[in-house]
Tab-separated table of C-alpha atoms in Angstrom:
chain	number	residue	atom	x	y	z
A	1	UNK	CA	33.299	98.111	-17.665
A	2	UNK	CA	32.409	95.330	-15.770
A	3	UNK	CA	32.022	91.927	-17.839
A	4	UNK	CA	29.728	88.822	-17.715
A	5	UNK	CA	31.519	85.285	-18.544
A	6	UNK	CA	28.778	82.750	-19.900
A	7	UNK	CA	28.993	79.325	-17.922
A	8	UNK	CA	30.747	76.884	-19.905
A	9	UNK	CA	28.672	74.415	-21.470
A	10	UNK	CA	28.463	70.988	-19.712
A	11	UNK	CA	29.972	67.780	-20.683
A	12	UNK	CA	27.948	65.543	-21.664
A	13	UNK	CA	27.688	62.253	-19.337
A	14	UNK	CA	30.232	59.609	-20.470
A	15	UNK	CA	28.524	56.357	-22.056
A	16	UNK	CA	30.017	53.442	-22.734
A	17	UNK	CA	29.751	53.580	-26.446
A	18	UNK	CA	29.555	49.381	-26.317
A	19	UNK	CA	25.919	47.697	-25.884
A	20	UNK	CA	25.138	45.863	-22.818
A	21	UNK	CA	25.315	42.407	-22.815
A	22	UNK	CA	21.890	40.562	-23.281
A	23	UNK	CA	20.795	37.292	-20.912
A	24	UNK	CA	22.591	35.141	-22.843
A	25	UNK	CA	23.357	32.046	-19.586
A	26	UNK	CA	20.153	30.801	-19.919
A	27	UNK	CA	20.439	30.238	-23.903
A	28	UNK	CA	23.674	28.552	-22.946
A	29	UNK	CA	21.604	26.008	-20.626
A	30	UNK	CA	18.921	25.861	-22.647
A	31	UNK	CA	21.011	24.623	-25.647
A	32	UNK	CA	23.337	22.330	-23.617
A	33	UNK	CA	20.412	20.573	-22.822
A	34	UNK	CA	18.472	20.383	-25.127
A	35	UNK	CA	20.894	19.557	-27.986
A	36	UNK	CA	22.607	16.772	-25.684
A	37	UNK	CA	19.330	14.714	-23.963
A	38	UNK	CA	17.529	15.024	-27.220
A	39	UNK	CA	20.446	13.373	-29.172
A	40	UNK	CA	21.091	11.164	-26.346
A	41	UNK	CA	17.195	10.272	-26.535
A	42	UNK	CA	17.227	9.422	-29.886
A	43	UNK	CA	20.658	6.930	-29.569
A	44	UNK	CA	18.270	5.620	-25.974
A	45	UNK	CA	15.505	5.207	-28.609
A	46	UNK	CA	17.651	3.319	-31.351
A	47	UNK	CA	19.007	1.005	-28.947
A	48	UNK	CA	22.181	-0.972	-28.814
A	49	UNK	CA	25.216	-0.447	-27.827
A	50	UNK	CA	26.503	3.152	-27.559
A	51	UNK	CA	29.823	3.002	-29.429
A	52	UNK	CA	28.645	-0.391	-32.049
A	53	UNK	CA	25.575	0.628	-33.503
A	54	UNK	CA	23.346	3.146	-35.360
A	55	UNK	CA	23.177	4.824	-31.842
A	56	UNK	CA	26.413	6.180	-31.398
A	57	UNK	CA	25.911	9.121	-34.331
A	58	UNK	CA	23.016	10.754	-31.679
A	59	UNK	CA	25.209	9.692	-28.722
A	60	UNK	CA	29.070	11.409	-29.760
A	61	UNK	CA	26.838	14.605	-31.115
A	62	UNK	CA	25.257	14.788	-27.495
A	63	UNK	CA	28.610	14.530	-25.936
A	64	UNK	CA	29.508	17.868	-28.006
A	65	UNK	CA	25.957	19.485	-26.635
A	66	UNK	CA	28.270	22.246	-24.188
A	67	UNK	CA	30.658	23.235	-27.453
A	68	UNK	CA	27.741	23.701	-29.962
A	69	UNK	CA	26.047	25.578	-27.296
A	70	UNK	CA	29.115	27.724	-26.707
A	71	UNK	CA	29.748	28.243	-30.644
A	72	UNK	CA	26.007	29.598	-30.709
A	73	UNK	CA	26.195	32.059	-27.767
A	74	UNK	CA	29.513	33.561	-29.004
A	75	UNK	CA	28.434	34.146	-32.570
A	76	UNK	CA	25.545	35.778	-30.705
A	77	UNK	CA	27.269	38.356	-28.994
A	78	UNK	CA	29.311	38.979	-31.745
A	79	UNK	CA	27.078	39.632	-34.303
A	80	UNK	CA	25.274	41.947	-31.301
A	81	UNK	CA	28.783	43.136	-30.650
A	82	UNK	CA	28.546	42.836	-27.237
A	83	UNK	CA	31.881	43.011	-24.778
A	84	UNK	CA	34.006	39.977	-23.745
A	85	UNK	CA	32.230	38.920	-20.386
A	86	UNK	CA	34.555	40.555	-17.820
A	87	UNK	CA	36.035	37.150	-15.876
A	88	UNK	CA	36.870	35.785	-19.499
A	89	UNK	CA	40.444	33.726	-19.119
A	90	UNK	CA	42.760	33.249	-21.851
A	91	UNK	CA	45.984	31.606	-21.896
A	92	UNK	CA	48.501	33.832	-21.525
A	93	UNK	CA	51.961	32.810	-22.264
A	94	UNK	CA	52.641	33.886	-18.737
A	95	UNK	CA	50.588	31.457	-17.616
A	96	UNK	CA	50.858	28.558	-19.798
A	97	UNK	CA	53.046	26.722	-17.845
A	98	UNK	CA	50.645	25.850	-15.194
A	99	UNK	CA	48.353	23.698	-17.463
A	100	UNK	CA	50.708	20.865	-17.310
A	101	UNK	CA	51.373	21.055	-13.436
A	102	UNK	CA	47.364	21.239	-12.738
A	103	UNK	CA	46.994	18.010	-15.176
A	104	UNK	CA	49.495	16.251	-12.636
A	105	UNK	CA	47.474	17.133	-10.298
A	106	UNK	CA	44.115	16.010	-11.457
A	107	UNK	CA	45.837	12.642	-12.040
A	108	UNK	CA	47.395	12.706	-8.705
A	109	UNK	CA	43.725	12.798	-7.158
A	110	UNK	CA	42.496	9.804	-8.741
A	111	UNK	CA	45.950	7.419	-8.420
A	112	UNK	CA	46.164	8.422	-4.739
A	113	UNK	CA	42.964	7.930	-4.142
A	114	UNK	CA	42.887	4.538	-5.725
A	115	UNK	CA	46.652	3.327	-3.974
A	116	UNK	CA	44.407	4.657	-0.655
A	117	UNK	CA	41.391	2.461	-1.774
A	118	UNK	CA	44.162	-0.632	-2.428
A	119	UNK	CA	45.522	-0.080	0.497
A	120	UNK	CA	42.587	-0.463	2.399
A	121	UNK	CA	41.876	-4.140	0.292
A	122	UNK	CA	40.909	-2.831	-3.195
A	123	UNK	CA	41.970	-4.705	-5.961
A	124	UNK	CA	43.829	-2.205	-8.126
A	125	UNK	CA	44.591	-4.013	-11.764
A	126	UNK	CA	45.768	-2.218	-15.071
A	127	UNK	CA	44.154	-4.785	-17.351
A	128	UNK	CA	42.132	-1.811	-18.471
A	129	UNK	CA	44.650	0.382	-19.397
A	130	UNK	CA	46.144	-2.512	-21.268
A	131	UNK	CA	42.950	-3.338	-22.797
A	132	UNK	CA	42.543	0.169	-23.947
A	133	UNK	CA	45.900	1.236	-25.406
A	134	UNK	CA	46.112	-2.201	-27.095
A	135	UNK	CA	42.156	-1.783	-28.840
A	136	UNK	CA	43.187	0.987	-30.900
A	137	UNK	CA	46.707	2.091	-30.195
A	138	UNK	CA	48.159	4.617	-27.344
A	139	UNK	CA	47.962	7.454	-29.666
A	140	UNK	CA	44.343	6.895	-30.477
A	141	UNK	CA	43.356	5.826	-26.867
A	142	UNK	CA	44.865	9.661	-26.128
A	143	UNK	CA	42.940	11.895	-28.792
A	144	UNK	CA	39.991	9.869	-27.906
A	145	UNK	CA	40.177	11.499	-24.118
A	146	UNK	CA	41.201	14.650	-25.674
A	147	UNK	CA	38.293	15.034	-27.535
A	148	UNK	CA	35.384	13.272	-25.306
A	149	UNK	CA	34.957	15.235	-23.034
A	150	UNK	CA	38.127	18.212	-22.187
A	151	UNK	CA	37.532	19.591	-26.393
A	152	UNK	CA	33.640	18.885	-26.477
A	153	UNK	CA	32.768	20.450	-22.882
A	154	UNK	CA	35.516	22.697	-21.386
A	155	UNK	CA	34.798	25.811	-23.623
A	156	UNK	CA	31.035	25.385	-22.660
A	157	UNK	CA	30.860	25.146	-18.715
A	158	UNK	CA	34.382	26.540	-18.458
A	159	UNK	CA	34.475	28.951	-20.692
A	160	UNK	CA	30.940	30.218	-21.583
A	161	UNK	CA	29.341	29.433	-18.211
A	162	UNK	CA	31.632	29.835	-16.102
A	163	UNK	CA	31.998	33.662	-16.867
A	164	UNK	CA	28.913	34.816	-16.971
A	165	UNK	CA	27.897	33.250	-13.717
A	166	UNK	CA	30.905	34.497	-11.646
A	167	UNK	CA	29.285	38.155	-12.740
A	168	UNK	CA	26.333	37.114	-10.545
A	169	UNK	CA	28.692	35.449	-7.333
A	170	UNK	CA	31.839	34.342	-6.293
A	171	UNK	CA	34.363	31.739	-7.190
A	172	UNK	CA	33.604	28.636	-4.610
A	173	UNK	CA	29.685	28.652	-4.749
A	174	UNK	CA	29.729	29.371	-8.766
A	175	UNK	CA	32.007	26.314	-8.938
A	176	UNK	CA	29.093	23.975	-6.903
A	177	UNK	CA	26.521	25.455	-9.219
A	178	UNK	CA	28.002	24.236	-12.165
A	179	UNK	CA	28.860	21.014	-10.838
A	180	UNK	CA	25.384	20.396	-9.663
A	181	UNK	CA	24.134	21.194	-12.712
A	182	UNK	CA	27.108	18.855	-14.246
A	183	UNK	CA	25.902	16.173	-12.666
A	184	UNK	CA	21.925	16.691	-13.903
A	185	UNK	CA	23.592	17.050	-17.579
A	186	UNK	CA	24.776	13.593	-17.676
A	187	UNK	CA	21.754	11.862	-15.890
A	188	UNK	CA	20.274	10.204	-19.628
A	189	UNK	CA	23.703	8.437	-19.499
A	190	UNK	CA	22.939	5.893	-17.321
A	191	UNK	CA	19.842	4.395	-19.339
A	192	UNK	CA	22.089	4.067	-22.676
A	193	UNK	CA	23.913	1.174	-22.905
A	194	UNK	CA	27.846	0.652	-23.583
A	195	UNK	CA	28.061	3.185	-21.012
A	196	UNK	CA	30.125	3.652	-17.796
A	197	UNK	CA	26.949	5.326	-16.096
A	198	UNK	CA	24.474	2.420	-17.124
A	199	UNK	CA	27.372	0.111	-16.257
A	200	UNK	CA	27.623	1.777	-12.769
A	201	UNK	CA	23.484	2.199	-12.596
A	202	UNK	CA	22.010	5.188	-11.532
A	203	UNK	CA	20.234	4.004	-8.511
A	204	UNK	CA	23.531	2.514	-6.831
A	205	UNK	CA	25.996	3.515	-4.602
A	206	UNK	CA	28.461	3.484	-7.840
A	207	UNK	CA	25.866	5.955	-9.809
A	208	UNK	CA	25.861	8.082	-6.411
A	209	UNK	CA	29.410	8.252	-6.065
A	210	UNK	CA	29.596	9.218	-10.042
A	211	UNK	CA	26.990	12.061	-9.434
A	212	UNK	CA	28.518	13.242	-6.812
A	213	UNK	CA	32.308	13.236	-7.997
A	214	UNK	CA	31.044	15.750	-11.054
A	215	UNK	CA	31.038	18.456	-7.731
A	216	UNK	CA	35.012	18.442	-6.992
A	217	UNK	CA	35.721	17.702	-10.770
A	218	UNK	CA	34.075	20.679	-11.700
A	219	UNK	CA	35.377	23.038	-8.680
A	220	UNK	CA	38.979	21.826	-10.082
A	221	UNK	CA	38.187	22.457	-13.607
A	222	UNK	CA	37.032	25.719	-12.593
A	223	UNK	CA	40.057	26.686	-10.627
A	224	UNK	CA	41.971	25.682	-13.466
A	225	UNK	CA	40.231	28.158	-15.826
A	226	UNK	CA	40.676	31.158	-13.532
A	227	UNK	CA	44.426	29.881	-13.591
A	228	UNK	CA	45.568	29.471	-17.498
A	229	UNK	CA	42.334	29.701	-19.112
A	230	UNK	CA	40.315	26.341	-21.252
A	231	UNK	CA	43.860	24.981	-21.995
A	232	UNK	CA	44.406	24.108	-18.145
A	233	UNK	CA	40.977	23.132	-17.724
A	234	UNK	CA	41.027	20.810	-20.327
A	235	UNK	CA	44.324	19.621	-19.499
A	236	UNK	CA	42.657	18.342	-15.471
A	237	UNK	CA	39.361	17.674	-17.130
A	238	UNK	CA	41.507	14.893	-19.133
A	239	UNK	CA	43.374	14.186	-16.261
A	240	UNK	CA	41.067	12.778	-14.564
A	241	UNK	CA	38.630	11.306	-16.864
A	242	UNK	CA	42.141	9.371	-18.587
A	243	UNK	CA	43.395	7.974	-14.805
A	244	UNK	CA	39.997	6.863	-14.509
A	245	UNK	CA	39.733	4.972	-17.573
A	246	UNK	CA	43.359	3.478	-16.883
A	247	UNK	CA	42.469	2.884	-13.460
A	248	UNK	CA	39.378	1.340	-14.043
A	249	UNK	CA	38.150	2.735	-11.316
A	250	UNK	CA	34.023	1.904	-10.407
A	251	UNK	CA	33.980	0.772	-7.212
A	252	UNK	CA	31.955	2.480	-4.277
A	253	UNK	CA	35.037	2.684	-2.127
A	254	UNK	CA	37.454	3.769	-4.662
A	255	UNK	CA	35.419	6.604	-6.156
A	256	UNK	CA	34.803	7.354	-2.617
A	257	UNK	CA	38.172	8.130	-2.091
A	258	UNK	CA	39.046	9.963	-5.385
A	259	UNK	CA	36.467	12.284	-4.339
A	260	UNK	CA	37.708	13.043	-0.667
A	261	UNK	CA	41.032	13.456	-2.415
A	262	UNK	CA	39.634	16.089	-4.677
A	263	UNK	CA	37.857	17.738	-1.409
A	264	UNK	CA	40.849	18.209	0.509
A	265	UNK	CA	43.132	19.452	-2.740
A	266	UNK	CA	40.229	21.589	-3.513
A	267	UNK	CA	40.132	23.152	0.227
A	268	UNK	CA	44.305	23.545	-0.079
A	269	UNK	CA	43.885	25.329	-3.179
A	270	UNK	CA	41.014	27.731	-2.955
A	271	UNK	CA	42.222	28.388	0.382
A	272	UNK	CA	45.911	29.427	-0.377
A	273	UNK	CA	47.261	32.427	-1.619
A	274	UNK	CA	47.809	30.826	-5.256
A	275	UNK	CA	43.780	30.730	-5.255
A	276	UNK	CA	42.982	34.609	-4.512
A	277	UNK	CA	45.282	35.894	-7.853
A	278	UNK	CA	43.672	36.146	-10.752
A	279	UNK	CA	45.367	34.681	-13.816
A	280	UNK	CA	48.544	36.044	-14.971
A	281	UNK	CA	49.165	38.126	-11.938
A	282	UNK	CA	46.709	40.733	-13.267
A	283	UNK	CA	44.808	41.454	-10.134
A	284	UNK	CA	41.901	39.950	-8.332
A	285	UNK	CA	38.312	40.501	-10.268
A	286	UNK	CA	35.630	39.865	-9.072
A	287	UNK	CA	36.952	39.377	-5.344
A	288	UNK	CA	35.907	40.903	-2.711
A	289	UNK	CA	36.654	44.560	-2.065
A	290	UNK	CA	38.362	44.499	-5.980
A	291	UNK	CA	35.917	47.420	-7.641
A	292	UNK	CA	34.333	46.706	-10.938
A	293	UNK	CA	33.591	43.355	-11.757
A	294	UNK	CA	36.425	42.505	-14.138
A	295	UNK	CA	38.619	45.370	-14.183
A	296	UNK	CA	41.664	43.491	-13.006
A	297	UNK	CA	41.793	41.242	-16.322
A	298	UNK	CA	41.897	43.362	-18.802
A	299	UNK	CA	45.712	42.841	-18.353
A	300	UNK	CA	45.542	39.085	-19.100
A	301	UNK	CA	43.177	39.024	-21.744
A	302	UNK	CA	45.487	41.838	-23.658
A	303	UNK	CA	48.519	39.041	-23.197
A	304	UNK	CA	46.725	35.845	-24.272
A	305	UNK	CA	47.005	33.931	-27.257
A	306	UNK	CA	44.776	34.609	-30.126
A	307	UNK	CA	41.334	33.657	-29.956
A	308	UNK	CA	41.706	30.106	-27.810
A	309	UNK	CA	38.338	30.615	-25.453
A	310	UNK	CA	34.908	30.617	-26.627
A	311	UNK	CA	32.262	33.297	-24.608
């Protein structure tokens, strides 16, 4: 008796059971923005001097504009539990080790550019770095650079930003982006006074230079995240903001050559083979050729340290 077999039923199509991410860049911008040039307009509007009068409450909250941003978008996707943006870095204990060799090597742009700039006639002095360490101690002087700028910015540009954007494009032109837009973000600086950017001036060859050094500065601070994570971008972000204090560096010629330092590091880096792995050894997201955005980090996010990035 012949016999009839029912087709078996079909599967349904798999879904990933986790929501898509929302648009949540521009609400980073938006916030980084907004919360830093309207504190930053209310210390301009006070007046005085940044850091010695009723100003500098508006002025230090503006300078943590990128980390309250940051804070906001994370909670965000949390409470919408979204996913991890795929290119998120953490620190993996593999990888910690490189933070401190990428912080001697942001300081290694600036003092070689500044022995070049000597060289060439320069005055190079350390009264500054004596002046600072001695005005409230070394160990003060340091948490200070810690904290303005590496703790109140990194986890915004680096590690909120910076993610999300290299889902749209690649490494080097995502890197320019945010350096551009770097640069724009510290622009009501130079009308506030007590600081370096209104000491430099904004229409000068000094405020240029400034501008145009957030480029390279960023491009290395991004390199560093893909790297080790916010640790090693924080560590080159103080790098290079601390040999610049120290240094005292804000002349034309000087900055000019800390940033043509920067260039040619930056070409050496992104260039070699070191700058095509992905952090940790755990593949090459996002690359070109490498599949699904992301795939390849899975492996470093499940061997980072708990909860140290902010996306």
């Amino acid at each position: 008796m012949p016999t009839t077999h029912a087709p078996a039923p079909r599967s349904a199509p798999h879904r990933d059971p986790r929501p898509a991410p929302r648009h949540d860049l521009p609400l980073y911008f938006v916030l980084a923005f907004l919360v830093a040039w309207g504190c930053w307009g209310a210390a301009l509007a006070i007046g005085g001097d940044a850091m010695k009068s009723a100003a500098a409450g508006p002025y230090l909250l503006g300078a943590f504009a990128p980390l309250i941003a940051a804070f906001v978008v994370r909670v965000r996707r949390r409470r919408r539990g979204e996913p991890v943006p795929a290119y998120v870095v953490r620190t993996a204990r593999g990888t910690l080790w490189r933070a401190p060799l990428l912080l001697l090597l942001g300081a290694a742009t600036v003092v070689g550019g500044a022995l070049l700039a000597h060289a060439a006639g320069e005055a190079l002095s350390l009264d500054s770095a004596r002046d600072a360490l001695d005005e409230a101690g070394p160990a003060a002087f340091l948490v200070s650079m810690v904290v303005a700028g590496p703790l109140s910015e990194e986890a915004g540009w680096r590690g909120t930003a910076y993610p999300r954007l290299r889902e749209r494009a690649g490494r080097v032109p995502v890197a320019l982006v945010l350096g551009v837009v770097w640069a724009v973000w510290h622009l009501p600086l130079f009308f506030i006074e007590g600081t370096v950017q209104k000491e430099l001036g904004l229409f000068t060859p000094g405020g240029l230079f400034f501008a145009l050094s957030n480029i390279p500065m960023a491009m290395l601070c991004c390199f560093a995240y893909e790297r080790a994570g916010i640790v090693a971008s924080m560590a080159v972000h103080f790098a290079v903001n601390t040999s610049m204090v120290l240094l005292d560096v804000k002349t034309p010629a000087t900055q000019a050559l800390i940033v043509g330092m920067q260039a040619l590091v930056l070409v050496g880096l992104y260039a070699g083979t070191w700058g095509d792995g992905a952090a940790g050894g755990a593949g090459t997201a996002g690359t070109a050729g490498a599949g699904e955005p992301g795939r390849g980090r899975e492996g470093a996010r499940g061997a980072g340290t708990p909860a140290e990035y902010v996306s």
